[in-house]
N, CA, C and O atoms as a GROMACS GRO file, in nm:
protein
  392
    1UNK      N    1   1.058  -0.032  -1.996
    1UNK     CA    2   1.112  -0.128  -1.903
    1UNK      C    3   1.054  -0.100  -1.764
    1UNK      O    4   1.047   0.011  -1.712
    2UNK      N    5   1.006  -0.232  -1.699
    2UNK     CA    6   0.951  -0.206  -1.556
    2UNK      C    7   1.088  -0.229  -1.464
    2UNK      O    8   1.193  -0.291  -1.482
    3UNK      N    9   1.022  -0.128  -1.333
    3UNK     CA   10   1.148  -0.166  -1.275
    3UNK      C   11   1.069  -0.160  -1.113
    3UNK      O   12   0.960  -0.107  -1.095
    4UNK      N   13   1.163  -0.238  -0.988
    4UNK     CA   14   1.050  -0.195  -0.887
    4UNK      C   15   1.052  -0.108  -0.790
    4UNK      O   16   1.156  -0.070  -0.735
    5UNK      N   17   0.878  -0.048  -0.745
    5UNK     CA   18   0.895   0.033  -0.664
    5UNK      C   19   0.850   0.063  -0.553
    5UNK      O   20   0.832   0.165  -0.487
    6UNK      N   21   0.820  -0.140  -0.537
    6UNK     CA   22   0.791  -0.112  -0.360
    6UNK      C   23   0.808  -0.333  -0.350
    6UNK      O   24   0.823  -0.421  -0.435
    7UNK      N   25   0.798  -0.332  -0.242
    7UNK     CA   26   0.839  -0.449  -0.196
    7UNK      C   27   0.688  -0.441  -0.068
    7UNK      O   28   0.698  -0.356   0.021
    8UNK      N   29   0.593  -0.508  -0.070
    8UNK     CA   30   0.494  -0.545  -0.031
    8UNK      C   31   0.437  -0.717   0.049
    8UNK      O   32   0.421  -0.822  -0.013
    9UNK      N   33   0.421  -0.698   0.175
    9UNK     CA   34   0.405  -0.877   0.190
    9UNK      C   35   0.243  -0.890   0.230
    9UNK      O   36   0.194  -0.927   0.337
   10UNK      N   37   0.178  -0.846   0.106
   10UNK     CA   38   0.034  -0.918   0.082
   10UNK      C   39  -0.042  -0.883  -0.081
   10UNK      O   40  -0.040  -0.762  -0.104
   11UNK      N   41  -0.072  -0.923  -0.133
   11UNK     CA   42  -0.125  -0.887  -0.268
   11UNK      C   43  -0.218  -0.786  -0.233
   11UNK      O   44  -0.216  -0.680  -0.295
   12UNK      N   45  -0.299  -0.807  -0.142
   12UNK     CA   46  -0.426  -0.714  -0.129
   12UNK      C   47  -0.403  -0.520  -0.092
   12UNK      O   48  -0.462  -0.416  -0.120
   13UNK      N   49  -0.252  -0.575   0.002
   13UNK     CA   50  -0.200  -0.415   0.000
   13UNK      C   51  -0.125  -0.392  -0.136
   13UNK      O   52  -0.140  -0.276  -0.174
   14UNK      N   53  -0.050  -0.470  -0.219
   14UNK     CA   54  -0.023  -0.455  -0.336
   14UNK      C   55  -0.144  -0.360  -0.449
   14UNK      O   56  -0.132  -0.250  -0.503
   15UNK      N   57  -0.262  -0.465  -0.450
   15UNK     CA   58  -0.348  -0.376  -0.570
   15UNK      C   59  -0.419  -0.294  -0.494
   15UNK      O   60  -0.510  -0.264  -0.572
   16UNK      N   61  -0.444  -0.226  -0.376
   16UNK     CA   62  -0.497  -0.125  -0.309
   16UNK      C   63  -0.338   0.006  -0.371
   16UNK      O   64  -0.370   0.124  -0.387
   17UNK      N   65  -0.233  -0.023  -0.389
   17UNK     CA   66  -0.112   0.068  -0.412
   17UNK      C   67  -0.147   0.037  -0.571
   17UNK      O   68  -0.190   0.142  -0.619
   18UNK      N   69  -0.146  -0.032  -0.634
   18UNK     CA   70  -0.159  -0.054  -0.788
   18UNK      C   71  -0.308   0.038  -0.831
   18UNK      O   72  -0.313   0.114  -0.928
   19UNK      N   73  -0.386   0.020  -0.767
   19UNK     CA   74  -0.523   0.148  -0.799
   19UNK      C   75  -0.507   0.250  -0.744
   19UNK      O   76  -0.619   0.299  -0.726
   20UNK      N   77  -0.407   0.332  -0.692
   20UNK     CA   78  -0.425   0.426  -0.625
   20UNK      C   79  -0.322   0.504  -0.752
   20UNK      O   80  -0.335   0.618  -0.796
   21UNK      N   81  -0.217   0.397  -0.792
   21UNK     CA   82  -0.121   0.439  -0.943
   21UNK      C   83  -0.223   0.437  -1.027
   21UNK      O   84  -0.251   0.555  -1.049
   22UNK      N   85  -0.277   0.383  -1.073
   22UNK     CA   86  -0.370   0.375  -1.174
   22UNK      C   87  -0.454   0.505  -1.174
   22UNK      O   88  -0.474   0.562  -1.282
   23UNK      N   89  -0.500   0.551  -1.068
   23UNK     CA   90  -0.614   0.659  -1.062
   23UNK      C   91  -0.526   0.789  -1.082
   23UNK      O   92  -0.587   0.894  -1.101
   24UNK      N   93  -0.332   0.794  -1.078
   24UNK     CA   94  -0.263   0.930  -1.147
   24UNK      C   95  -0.267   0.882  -1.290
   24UNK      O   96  -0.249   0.986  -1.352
   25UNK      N   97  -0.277   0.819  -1.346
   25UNK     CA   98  -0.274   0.737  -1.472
   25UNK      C   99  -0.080   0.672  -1.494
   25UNK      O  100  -0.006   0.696  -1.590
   26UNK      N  101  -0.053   0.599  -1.381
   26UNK     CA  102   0.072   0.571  -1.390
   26UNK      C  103   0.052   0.392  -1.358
   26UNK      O  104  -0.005   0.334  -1.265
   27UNK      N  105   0.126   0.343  -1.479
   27UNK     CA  106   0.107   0.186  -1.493
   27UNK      C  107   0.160   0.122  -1.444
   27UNK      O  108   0.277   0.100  -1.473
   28UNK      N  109   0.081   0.046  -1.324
   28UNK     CA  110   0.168  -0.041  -1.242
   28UNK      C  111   0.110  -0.248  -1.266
   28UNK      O  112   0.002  -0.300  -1.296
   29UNK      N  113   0.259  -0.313  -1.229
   29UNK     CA  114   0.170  -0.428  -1.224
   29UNK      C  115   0.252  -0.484  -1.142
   29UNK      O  116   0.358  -0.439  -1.099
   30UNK      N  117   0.188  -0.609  -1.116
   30UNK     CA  118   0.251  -0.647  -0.955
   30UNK      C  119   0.328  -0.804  -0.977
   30UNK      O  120   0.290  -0.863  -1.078
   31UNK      N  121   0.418  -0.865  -0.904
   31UNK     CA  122   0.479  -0.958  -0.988
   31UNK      C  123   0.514  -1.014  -0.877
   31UNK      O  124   0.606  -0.965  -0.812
   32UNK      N  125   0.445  -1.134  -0.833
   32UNK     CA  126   0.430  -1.195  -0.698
   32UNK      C  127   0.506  -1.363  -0.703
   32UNK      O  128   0.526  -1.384  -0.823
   33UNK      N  129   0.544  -1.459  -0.640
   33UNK     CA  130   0.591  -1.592  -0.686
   33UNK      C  131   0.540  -1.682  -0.588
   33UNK      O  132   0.612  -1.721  -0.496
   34UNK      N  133   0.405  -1.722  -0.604
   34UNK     CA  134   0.324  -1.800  -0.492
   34UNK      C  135   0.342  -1.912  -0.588
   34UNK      O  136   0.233  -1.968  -0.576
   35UNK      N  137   0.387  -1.959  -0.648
   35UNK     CA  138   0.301  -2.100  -0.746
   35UNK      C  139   0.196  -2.083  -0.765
   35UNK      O  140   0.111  -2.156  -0.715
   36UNK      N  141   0.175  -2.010  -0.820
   36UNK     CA  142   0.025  -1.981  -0.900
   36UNK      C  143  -0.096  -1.962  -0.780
   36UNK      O  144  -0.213  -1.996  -0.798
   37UNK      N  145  -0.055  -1.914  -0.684
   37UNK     CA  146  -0.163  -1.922  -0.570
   37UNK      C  147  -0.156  -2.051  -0.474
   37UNK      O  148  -0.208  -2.074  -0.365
   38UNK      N  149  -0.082  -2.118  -0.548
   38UNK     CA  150  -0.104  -2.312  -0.456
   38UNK      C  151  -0.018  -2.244  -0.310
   38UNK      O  152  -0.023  -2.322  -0.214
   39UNK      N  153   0.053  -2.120  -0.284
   39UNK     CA  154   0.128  -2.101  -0.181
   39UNK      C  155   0.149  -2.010  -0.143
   39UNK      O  156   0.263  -1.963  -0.146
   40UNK      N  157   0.015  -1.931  -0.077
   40UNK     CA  158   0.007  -1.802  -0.068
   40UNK      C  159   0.103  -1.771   0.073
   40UNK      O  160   0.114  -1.650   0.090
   41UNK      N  161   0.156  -1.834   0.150
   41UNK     CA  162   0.221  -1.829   0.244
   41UNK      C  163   0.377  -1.764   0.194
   41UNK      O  164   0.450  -1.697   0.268
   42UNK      N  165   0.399  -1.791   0.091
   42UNK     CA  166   0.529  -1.736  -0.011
   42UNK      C  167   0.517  -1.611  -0.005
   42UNK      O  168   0.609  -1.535   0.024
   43UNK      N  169   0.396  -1.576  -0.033
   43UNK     CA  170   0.381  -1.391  -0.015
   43UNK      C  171   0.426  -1.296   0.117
   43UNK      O  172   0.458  -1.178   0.114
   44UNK      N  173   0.419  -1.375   0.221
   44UNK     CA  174   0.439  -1.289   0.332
   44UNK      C  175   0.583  -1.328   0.390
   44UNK      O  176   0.617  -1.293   0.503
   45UNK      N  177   0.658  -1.397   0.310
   45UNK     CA  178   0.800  -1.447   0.339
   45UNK      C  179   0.919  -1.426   0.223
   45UNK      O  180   1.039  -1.412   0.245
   46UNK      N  181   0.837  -1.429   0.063
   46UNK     CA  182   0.919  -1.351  -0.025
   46UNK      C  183   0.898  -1.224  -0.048
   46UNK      O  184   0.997  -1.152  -0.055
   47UNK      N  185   0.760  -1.164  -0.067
   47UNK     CA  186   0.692  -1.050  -0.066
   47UNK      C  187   0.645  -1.046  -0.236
   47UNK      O  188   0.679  -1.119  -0.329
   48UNK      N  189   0.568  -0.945  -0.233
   48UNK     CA  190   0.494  -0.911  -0.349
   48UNK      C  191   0.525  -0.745  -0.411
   48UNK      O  192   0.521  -0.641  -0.347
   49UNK      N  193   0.549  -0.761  -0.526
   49UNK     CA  194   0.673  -0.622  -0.588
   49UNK      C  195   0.585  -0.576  -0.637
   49UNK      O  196   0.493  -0.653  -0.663
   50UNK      N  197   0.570  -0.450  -0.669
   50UNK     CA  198   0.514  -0.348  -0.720
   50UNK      C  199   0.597  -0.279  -0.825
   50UNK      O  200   0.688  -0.202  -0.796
   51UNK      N  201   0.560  -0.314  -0.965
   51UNK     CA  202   0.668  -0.260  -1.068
   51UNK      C  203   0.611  -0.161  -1.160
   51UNK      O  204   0.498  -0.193  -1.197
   52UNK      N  205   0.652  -0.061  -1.204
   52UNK     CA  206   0.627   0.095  -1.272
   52UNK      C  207   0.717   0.111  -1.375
   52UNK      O  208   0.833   0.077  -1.352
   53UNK      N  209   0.695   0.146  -1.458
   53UNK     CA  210   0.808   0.225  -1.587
   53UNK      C  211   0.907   0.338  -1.542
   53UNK      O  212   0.892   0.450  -1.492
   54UNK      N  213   1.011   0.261  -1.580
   54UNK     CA  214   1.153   0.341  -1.502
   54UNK      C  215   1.117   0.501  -1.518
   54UNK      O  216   1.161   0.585  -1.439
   55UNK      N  217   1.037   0.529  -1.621
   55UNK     CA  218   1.043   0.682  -1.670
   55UNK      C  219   0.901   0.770  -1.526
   55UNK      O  220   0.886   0.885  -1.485
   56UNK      N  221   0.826   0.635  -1.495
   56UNK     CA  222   0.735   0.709  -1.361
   56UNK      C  223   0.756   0.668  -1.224
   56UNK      O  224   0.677   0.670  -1.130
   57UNK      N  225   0.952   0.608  -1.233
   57UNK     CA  226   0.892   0.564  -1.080
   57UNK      C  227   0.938   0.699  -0.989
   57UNK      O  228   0.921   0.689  -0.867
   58UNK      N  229   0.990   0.811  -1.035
   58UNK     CA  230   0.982   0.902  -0.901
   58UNK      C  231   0.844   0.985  -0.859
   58UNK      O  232   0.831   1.043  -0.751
   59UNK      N  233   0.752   0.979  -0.954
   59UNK     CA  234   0.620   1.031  -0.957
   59UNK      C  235   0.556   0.915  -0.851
   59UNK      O  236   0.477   0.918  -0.756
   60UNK      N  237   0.632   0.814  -0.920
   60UNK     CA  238   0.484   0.663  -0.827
   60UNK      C  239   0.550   0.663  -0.695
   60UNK      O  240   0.472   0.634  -0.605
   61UNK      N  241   0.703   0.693  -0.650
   61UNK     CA  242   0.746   0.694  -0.538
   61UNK      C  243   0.688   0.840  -0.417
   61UNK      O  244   0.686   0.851  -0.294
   62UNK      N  245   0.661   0.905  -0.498
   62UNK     CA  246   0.583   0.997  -0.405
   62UNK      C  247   0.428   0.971  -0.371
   62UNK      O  248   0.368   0.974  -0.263
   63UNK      N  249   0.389   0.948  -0.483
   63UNK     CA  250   0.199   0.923  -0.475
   63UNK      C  251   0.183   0.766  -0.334
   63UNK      O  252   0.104   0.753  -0.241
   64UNK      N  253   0.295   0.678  -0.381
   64UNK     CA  254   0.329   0.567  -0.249
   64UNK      C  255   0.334   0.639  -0.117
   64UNK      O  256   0.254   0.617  -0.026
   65UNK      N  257   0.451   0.742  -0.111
   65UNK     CA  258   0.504   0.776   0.028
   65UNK      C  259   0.410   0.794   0.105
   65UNK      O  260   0.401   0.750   0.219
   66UNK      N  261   0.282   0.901   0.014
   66UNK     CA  262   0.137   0.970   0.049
   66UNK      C  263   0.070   0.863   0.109
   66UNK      O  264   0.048   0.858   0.230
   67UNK      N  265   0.033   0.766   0.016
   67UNK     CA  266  -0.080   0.652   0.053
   67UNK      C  267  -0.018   0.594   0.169
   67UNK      O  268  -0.090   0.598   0.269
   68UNK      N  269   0.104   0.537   0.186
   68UNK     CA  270   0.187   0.494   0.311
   68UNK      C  271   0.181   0.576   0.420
   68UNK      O  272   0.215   0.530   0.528
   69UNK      N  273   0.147   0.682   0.412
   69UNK     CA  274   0.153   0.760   0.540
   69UNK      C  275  -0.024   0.786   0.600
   69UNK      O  276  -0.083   0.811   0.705
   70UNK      N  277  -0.049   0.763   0.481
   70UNK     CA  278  -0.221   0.769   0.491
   70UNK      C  279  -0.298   0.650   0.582
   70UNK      O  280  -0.391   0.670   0.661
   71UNK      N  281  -0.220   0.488   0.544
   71UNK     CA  282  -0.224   0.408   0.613
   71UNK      C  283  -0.173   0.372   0.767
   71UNK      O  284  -0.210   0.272   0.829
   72UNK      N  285  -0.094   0.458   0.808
   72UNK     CA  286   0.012   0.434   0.926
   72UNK      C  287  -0.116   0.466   1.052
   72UNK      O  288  -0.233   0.502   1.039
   73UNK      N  289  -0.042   0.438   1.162
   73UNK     CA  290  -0.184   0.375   1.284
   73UNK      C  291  -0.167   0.514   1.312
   73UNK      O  292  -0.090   0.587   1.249
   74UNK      N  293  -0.244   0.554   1.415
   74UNK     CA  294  -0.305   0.691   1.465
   74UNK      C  295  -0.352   0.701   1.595
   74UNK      O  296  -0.411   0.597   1.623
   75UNK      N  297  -0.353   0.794   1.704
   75UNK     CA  298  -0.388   0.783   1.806
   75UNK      C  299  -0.479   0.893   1.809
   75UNK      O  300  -0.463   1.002   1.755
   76UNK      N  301  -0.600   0.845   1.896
   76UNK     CA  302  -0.723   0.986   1.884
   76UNK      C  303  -0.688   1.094   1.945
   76UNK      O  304  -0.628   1.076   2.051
   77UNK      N  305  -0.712   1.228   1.905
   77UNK     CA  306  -0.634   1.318   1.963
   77UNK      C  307  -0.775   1.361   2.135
   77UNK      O  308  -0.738   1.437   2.224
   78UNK      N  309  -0.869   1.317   2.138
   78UNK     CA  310  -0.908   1.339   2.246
   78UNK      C  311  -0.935   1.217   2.345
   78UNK      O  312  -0.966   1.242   2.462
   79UNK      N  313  -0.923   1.090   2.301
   79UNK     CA  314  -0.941   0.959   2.439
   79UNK      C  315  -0.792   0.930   2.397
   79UNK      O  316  -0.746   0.891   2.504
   80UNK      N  317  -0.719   0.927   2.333
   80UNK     CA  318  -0.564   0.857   2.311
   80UNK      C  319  -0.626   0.711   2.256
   80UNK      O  320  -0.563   0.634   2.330
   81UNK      N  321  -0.673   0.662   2.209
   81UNK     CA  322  -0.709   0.486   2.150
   81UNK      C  323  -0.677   0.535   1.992
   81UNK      O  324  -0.713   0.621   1.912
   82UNK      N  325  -0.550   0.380   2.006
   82UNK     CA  326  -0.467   0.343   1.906
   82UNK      C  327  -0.586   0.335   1.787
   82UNK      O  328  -0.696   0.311   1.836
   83UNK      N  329  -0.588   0.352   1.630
   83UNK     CA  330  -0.642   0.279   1.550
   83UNK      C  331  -0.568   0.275   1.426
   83UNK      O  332  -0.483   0.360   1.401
   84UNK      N  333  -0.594   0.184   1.352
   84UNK     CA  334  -0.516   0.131   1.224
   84UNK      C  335  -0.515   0.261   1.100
   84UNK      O  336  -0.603   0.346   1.118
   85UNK      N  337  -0.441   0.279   1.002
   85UNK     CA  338  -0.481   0.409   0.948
   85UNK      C  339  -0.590   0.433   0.838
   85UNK      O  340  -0.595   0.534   0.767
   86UNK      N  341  -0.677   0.324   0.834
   86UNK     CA  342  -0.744   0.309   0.717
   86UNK      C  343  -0.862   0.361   0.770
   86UNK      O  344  -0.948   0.401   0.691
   87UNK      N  345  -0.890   0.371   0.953
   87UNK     CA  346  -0.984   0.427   1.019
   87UNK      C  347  -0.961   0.596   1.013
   87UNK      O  348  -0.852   0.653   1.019
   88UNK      N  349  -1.130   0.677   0.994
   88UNK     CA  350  -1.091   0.854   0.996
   88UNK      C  351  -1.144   0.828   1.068
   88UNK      O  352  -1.228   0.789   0.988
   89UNK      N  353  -1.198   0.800   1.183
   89UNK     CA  354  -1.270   0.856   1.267
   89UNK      C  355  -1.282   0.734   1.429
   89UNK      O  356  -1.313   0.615   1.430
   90UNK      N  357  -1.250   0.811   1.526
   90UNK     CA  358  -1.257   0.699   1.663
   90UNK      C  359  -1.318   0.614   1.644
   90UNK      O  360  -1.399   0.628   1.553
   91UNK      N  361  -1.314   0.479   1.716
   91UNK     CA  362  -1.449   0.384   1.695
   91UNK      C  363  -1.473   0.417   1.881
   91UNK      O  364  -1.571   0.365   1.934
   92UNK      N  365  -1.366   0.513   1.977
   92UNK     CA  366  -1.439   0.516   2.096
   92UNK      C  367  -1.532   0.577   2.105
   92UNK      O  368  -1.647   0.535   2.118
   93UNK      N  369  -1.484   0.714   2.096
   93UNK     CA  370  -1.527   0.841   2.139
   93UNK      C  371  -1.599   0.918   1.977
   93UNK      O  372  -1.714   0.960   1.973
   94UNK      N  373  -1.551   0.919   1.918
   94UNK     CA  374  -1.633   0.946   1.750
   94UNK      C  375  -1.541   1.105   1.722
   94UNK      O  376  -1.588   1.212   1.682
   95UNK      N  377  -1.436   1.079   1.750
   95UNK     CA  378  -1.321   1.204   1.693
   95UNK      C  379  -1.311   1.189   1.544
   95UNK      O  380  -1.339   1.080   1.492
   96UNK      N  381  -1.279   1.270   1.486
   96UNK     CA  382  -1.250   1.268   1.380
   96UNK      C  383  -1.074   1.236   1.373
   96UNK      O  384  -1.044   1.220   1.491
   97UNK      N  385  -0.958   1.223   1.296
   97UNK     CA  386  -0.865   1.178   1.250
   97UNK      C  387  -0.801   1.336   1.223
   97UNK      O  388  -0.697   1.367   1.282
   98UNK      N  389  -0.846   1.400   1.162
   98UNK     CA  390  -0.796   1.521   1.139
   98UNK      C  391  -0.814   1.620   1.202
   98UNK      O  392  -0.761   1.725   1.168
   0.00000   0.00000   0.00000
């Protein structure tokens, strides 16, 4: 039985979290209600679910927390400029992230 274990408002961050389950070998699938695509605007106002087998969702709820924190914005630790978290490295000054 699937059950869900994240609430998402874009498909594209959906299967970026659905391959990142996939690569622990934990089966995820995503279960979205656009009308078949005719209303992709539905996605960012109902959202897009992320569903796992009741027996892996505390495994998939941690491997999430990781990737979620991996994504979160960042400030350079030597000019201070904001960047999104998908960036490692300044686009000012050429710091690294870590």
């Amino acid at each position: 039985m699937f059950v869900e274990l994240k609430k998402v408002y874009s498909e594209m961050e959906a299967q970026i979290l659905v391959t990142h389950l996939s690569d622990e070998n934990i089966e995820a699938i995503i279960d979205k209600d656009d009308a078949g695509g005719m209303h992709p605007h539905l996605q960012a106002t109902i959202g897009v679910f992320i569903l796992v087998k009741e027996e892996d969702l505390e495994k998939a709820k941690a491997i999430i927390e990781v990737e979620t924190e991996n994504l979160s914005s960042w400030s350079c630790k030597n000019c201070g400029e904001v960047h999104e978290g998908q960036f490692s490295v300044c686009w000012n000054c050429g710091e690294s992230k870590v």
